[in-house]
Tab-separated table of C-alpha atoms in Angstrom:
chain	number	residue	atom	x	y	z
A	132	UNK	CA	19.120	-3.117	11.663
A	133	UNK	CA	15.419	-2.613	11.946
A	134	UNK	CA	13.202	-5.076	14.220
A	135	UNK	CA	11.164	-5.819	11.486
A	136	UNK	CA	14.111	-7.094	9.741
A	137	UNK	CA	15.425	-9.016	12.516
A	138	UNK	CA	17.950	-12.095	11.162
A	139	UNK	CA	17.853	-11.134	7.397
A	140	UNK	CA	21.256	-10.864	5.692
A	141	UNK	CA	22.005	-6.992	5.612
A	142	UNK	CA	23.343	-5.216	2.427
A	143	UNK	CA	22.850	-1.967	0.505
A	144	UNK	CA	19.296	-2.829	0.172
A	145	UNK	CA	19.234	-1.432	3.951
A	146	UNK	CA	20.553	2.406	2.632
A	147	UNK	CA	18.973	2.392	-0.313
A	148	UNK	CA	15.801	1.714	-1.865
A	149	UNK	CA	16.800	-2.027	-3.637
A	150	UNK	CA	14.828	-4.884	-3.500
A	151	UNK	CA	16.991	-6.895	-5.531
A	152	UNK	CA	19.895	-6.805	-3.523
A	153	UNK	CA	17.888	-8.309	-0.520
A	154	UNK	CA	16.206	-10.933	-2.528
A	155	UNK	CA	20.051	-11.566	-3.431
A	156	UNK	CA	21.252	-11.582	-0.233
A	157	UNK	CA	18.809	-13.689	1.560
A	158	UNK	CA	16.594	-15.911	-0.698
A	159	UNK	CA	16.904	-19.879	-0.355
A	160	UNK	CA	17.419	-21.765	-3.321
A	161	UNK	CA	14.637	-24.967	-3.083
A	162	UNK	CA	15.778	-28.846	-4.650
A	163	UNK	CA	14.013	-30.417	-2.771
A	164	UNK	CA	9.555	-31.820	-4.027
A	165	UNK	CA	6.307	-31.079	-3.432
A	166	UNK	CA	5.966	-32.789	-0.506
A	167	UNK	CA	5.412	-30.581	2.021
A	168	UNK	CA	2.691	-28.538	0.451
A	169	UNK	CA	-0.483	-28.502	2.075
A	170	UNK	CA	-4.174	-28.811	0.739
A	171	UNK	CA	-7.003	-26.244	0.775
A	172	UNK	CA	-7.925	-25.516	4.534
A	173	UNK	CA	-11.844	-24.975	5.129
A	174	UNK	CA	-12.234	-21.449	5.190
A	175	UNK	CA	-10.226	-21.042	2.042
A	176	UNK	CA	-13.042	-23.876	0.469
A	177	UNK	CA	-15.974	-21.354	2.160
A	178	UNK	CA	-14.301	-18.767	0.133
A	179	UNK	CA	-13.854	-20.471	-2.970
A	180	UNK	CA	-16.926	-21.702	-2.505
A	181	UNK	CA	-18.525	-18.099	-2.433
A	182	UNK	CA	-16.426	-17.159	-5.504
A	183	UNK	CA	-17.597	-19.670	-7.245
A	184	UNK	CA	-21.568	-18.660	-6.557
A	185	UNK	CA	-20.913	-15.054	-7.757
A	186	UNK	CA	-19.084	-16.429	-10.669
A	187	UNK	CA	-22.085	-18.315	-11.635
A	188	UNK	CA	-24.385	-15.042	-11.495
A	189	UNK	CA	-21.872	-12.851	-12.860
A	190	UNK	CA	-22.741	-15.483	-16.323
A	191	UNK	CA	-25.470	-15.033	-15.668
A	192	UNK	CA	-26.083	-11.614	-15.682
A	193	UNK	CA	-24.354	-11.603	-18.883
A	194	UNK	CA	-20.892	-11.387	-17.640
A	195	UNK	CA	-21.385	-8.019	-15.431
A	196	UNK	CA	-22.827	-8.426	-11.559
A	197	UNK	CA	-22.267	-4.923	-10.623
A	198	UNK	CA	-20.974	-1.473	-11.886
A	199	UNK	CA	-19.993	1.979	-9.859
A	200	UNK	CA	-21.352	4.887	-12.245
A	201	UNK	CA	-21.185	7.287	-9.813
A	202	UNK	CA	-17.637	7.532	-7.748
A	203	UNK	CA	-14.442	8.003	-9.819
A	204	UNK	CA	-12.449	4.890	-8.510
A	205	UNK	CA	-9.064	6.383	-6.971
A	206	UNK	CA	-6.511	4.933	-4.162
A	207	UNK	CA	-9.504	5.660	-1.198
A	208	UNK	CA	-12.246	6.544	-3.054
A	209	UNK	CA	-13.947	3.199	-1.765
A	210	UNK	CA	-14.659	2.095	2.056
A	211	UNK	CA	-13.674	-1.642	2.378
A	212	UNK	CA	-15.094	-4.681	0.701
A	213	UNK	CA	-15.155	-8.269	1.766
A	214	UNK	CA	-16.207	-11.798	0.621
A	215	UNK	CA	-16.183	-12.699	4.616
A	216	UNK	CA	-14.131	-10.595	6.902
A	217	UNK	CA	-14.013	-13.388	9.452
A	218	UNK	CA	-12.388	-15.936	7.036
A	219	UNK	CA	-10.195	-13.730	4.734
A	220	UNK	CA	-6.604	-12.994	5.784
A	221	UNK	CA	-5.782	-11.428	3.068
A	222	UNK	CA	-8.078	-8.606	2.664
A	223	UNK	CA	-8.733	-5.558	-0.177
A	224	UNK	CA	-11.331	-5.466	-3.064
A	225	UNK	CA	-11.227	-2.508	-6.141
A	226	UNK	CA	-14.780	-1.330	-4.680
A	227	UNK	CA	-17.334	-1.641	-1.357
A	228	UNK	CA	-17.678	-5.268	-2.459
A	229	UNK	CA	-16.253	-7.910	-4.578
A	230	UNK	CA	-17.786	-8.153	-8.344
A	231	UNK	CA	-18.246	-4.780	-8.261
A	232	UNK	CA	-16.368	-3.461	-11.554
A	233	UNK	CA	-15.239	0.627	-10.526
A	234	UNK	CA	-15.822	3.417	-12.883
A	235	UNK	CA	-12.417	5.126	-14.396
A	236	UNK	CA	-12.789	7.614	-16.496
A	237	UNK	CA	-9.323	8.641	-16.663
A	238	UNK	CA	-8.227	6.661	-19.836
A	239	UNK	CA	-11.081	8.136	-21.324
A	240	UNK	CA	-14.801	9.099	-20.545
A	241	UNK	CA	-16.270	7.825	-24.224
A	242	UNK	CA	-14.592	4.277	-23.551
A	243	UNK	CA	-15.846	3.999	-19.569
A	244	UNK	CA	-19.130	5.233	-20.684
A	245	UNK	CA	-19.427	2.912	-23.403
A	246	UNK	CA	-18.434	-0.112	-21.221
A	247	UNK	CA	-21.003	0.645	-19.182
A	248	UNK	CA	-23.771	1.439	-21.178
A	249	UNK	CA	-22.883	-1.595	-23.050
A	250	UNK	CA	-23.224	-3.803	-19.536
A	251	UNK	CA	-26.635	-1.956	-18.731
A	252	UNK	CA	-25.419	0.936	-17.036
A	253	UNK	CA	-25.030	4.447	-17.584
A	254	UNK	CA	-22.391	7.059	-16.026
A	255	UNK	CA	-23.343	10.006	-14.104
A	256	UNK	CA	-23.927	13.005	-16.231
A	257	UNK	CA	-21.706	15.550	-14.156
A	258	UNK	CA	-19.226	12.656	-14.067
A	259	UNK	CA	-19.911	13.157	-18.028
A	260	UNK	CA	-19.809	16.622	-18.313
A	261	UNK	CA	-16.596	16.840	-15.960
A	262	UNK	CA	-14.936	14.667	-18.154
A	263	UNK	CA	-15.568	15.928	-21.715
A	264	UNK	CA	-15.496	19.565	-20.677
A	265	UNK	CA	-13.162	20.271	-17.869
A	266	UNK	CA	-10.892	17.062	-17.150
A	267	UNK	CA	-8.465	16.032	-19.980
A	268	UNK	CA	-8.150	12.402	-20.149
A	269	UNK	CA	-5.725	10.244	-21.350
A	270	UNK	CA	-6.922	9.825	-24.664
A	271	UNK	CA	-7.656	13.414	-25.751
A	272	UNK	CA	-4.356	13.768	-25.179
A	273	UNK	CA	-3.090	11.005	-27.235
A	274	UNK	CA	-5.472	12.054	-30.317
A	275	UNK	CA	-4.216	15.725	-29.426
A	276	UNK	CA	-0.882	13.967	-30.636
A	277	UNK	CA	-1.589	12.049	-33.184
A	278	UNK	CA	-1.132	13.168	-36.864
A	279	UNK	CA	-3.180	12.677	-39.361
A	280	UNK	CA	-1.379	10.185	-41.278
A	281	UNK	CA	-1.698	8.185	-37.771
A	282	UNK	CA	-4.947	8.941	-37.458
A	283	UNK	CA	-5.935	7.450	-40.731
A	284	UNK	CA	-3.963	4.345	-40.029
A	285	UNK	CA	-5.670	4.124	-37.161
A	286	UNK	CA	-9.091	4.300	-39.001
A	287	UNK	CA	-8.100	1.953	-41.708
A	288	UNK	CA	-6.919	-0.385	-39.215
A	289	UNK	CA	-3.544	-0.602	-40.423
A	290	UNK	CA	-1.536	-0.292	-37.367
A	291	UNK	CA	-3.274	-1.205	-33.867
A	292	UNK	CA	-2.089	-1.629	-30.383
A	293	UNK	CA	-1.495	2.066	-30.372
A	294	UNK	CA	-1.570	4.068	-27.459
A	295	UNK	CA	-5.351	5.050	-27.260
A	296	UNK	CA	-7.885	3.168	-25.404
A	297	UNK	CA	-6.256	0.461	-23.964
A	298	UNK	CA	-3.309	0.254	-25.526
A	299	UNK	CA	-1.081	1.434	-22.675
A	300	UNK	CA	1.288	-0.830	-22.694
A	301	UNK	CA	2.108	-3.566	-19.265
A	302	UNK	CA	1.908	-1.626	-15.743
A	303	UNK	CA	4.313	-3.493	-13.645
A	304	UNK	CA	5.031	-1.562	-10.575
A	305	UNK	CA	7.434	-2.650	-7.499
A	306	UNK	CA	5.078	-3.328	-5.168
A	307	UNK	CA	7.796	-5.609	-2.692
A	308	UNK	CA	8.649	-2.223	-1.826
A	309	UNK	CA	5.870	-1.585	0.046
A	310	UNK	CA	6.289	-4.833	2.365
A	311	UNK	CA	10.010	-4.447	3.066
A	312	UNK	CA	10.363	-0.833	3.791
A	313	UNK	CA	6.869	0.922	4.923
A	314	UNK	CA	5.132	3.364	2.969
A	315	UNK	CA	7.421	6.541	5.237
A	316	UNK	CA	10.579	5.161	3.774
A	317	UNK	CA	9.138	5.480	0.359
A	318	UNK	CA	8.090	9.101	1.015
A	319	UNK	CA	11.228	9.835	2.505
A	320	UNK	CA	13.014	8.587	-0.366
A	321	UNK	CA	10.910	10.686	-2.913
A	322	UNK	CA	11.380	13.749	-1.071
A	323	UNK	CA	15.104	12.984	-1.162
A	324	UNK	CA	14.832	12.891	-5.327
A	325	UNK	CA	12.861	15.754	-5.859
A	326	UNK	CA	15.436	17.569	-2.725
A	327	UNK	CA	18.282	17.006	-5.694
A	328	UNK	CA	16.808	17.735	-9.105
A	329	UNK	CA	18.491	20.776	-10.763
A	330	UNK	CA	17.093	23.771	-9.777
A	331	UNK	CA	17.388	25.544	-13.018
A	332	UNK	CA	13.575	25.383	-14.374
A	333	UNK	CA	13.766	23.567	-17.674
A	334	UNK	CA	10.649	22.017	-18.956
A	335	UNK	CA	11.823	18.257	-18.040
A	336	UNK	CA	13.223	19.267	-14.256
A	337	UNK	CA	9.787	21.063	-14.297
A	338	UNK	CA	8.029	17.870	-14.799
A	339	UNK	CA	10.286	15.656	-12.838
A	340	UNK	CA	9.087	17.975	-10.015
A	341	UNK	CA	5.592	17.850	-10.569
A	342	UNK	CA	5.606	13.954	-11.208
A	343	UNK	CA	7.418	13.158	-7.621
A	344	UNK	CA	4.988	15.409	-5.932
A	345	UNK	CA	2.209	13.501	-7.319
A	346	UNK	CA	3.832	10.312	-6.568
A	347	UNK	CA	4.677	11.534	-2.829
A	348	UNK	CA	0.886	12.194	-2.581
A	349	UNK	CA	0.268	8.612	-4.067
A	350	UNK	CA	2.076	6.950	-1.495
A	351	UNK	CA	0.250	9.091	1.159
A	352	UNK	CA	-2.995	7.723	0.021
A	353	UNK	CA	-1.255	4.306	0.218
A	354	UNK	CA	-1.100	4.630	3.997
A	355	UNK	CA	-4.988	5.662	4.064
A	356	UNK	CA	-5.993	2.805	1.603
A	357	UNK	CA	-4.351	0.180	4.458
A	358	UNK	CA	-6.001	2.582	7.157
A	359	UNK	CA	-9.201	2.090	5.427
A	360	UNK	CA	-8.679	-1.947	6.014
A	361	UNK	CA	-7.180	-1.674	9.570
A	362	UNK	CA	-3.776	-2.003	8.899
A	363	UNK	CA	-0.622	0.251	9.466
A	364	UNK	CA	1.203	0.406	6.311
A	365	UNK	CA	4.066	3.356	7.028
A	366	UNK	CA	6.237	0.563	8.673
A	367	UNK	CA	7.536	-2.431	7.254
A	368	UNK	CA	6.137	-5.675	7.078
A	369	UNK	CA	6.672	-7.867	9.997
A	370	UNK	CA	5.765	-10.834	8.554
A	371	UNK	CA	5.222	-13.351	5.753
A	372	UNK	CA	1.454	-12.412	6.713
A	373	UNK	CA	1.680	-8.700	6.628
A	374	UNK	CA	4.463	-8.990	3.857
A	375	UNK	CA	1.732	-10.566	1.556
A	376	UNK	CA	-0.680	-8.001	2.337
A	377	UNK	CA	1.511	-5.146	2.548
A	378	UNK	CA	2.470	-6.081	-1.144
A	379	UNK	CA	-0.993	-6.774	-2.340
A	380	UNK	CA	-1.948	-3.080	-0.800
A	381	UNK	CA	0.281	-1.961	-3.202
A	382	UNK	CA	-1.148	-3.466	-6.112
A	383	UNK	CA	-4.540	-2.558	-5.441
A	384	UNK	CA	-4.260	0.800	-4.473
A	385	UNK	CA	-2.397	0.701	-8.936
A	386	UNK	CA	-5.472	-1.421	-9.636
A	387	UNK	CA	-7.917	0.732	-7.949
A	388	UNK	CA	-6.280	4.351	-10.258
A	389	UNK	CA	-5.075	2.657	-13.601
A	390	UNK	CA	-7.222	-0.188	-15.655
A	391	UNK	CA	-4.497	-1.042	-18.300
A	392	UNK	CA	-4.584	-3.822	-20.621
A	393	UNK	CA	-1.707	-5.488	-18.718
A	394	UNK	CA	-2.086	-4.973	-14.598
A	395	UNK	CA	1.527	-7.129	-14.196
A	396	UNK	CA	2.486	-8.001	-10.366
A	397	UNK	CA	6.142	-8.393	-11.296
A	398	UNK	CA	8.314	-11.090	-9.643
A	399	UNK	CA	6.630	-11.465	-5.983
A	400	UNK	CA	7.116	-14.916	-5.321
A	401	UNK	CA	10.983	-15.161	-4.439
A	402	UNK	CA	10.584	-11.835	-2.269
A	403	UNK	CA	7.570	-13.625	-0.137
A	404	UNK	CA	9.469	-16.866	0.422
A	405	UNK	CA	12.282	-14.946	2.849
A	406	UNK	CA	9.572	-13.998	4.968
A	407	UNK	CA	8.406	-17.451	4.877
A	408	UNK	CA	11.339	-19.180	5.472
A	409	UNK	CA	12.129	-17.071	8.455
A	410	UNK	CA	8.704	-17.722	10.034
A	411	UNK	CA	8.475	-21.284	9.757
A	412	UNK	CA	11.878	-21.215	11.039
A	413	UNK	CA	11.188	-19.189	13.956
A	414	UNK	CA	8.303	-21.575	14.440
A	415	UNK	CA	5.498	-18.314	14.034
A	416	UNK	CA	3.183	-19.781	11.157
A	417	UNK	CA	2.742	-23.358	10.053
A	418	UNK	CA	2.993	-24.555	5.918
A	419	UNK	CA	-0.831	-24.603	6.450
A	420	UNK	CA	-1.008	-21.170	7.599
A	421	UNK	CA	0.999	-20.091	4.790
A	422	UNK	CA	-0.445	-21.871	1.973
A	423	UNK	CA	-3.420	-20.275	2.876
A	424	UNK	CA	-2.632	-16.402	2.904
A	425	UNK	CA	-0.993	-17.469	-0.587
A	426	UNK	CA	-4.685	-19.513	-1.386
A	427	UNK	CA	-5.925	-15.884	-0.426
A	428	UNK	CA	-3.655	-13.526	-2.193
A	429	UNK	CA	-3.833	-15.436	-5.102
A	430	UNK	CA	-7.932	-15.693	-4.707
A	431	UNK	CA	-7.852	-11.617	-4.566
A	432	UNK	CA	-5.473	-11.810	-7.765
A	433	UNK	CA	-8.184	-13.518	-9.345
A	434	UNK	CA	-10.986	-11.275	-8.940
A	435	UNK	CA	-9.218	-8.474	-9.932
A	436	UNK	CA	-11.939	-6.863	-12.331
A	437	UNK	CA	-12.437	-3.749	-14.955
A	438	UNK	CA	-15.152	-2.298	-16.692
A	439	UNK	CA	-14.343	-3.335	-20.572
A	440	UNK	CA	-16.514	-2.922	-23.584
A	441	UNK	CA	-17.483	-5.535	-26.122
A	442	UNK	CA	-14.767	-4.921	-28.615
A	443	UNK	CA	-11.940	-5.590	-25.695
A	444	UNK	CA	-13.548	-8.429	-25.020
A	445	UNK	CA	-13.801	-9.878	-28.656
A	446	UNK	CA	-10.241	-9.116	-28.919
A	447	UNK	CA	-9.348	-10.776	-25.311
A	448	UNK	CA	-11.643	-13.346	-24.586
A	449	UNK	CA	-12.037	-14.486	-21.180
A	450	UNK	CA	-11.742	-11.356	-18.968
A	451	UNK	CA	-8.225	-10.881	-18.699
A	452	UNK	CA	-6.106	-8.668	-16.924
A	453	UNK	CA	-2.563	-9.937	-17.530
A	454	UNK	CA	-1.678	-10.238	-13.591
A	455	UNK	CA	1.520	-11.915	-14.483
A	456	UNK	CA	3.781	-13.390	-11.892
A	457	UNK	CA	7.577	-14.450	-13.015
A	458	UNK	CA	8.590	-17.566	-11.258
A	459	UNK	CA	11.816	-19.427	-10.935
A	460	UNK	CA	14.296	-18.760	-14.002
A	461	UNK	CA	18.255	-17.663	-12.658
A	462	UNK	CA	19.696	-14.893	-11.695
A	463	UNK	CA	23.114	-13.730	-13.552
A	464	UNK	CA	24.935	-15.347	-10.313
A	465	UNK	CA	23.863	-18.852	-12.034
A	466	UNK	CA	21.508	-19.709	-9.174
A	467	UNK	CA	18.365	-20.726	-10.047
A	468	UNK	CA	15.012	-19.020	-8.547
A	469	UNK	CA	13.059	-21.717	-7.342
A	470	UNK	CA	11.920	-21.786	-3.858
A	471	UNK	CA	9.239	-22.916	-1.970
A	472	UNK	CA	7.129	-20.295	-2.417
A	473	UNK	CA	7.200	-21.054	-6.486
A	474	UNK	CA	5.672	-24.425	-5.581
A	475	UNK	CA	3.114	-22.973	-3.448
A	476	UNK	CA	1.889	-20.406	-6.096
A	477	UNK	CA	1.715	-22.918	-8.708
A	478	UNK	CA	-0.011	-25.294	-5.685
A	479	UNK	CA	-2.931	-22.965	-5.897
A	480	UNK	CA	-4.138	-24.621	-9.663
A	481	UNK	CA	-5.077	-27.445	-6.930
A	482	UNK	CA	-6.339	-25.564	-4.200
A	483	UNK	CA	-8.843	-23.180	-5.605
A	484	UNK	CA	-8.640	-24.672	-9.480
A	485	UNK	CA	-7.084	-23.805	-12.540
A	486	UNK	CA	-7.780	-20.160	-14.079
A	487	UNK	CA	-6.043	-17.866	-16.386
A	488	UNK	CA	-5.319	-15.361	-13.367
A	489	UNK	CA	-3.213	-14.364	-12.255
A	490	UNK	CA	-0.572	-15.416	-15.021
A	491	UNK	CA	1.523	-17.510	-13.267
A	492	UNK	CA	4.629	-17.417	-15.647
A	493	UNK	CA	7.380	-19.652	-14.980
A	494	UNK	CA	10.851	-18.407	-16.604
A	495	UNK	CA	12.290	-22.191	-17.798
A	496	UNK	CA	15.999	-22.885	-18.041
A	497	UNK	CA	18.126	-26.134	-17.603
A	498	UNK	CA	19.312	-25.232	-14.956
A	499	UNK	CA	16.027	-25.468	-12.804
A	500	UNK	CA	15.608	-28.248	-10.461
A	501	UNK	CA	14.397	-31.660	-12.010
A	502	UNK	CA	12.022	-32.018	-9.317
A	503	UNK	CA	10.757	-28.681	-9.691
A	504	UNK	CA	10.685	-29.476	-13.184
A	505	UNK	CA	8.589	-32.443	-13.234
A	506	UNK	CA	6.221	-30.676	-10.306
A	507	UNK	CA	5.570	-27.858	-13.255
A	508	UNK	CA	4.778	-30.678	-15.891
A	509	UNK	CA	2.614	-32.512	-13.666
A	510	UNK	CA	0.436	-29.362	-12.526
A	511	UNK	CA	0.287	-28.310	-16.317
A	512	UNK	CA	-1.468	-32.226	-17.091
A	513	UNK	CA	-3.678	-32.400	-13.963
């Protein structure tokens, strides 16, 4: 077994790429209260604190502080951004700084450049001209599809939530992986797949090809983006720390390429907790510590930001970006989810305030702990 997963129950989740079958083997059911959660500590309130100011001038502005119209926002298209470097330990921003709302024109050039202009801003022209001319985006290629009978539904309003604009559907990508294997294992297990397609060149091996390769270049960009921050990414995560950050690299670097209507972080918080568990165990980090590189993963969550135009935000008021989170619920073994990392996720509507993100979803079921029960209904009255 690896160092780096020194003491963890082993499994098939050590031969294969499976992050459910650690979180299986090796997550800790929590009964017990609340009682051991800890508050705010002061450079999470500096923070917060700074949030809060650019929050007010963001209003103020008219609900944009800052736009990129000039560099196409990709995995490392961006040197690193901080609120304050000295304070933050979890670190990682979509742009140079945070507030700054990246330009991707990928969806579609006529929707970024109308969610600019309509924010006071307008695109590069080559960006423009690349765009309409030589780039297909994802939306010519949707109209390209559509017929016409769709197309007039579409106009007559009819049908919506189709799969123009932003009507992608929820992006919910694995991004544990990340944090318990290392971005090399991830390659190596890519390579492996496209190593055993069928040979024979049919139009869907053709693309299953073509779509690992780009994903095997994805992940190589992954190591640069935690480069680009100071971090070493190609191993696996060490601890709770690094498995946080690891995990959030993961998410920002799908953040950073894709700008969905629904940017979902998946089921995070019973992965983190075996980390946790371990270190306070092995005496490494405190509940303080850890409460607060949850305060500041959850605080990056939360300024997770896209360029939208006014119609998006008629529809969805309240700048949303769906960053859901599934907590507790129970697994077909009959245990329940709960740990004590659940508490300390929902523990953040105290430390830094309520908000609507990220989506902290909690999967109910009788058979969740009472006290975990009534620490749910007495967040959701505070």
């Amino acid at each position: 077994m690896r160092s780096e997963w020194n003491t963890f129950n082993g499994g098939v989740w050590e031969r294969e790429i499976n992050v459910r079958d650690f979180i299986q083997k090796n997550y800790t059911p929590y009964d017990g209260d609340d009682q051991f959660l800890e508050g705010p500590t002061e450079h999470t309130k500096a923070l917060w604190d700074q949030v809060m100011d650019l929050s007010k001038k963001e209003r103020e502005a008219g609900g944009v502080l800052d736009m990129d119209t000039k560099i196409i926002s990709t995995i490392t298209s961006h040197g690193p951004g901080y609120l304050d470097k000295e304070k933050e330990t979890i670190v990682g921003f979509q742009t140079d700084k945070p507030f700054k709302r990246s330009l991707q024109p990928y969806g579609g050039i006529r929707m970024a450049v109308k969610a600019c202009q309509d924010n006071g801003y307008e695109v590069d022209p080559q960006i423009v001209e690349f765009f309409t001319k030589h780039r297909k985006t994802h939306n010519a290629g949707v109209f390209d599809a559509y017929t016409p009978e769709m197309r007039a539904c579409r106009s007559s309003h009819i049908i919506t939530g189709l799969p123009d604009a932003y009507g992608r559907g929820r992006i919910i990508g694995d991004y544990r992986r990340v944090a318990l294997y290392g971005v090399d294992r991830l390659i190596e297990d890519k390579k492996e797949q496209k190593n055993t397609t069928r040979t024979i060149m049919y139009s869907d091996v053709i693309r299953e090809r073509e779509e690992l390769s780009e994903q095997i270049r994805a992940l190589e960009e992954l190591k640069e983006l935690g480069r680009i921050y100071g971090f070493d990414i190609s191993q696996p995560a060490t601890d709770v720390k690094e498995a946080i950050q690891w995990t959030y690299f993961g998410y920002l670097a799908a953040v950073k390429e894709q700008n969905g209507a629904a940017m979902s972080l998946g089921r995070t918080s019973t992965f983190l907790d075996i980390y946790a568990e371990r270190d306070l165990r092995d005496g490494k980090y405190t509940e303080s510590q850890i409460q607060e590189f949850v305060d500041h993963f959850i605080m990056k969550l939360r300024l997770v930001k896209f360029a939208r135009t006014p119609e998006y935000n008629e529809l969805f008021s309240g700048d949303p970006t769906w960053v859901t989170e599934s907590i507790g619920g129970v697994g077909i073994d009959g245990r329940h989810m709960v740990t004590k990392m659940s508490y300390r996720y929902l523990h953040t509507l105290q430390n830094l305030g309520t908000a609507p993100e990220p989506n902290l979803t909690v999967l109910w079921s009788t058979k969740l702990p009472m006290n975990f029960k009534r620490f749910c209904a007495k967040t959701s009255i505070m």
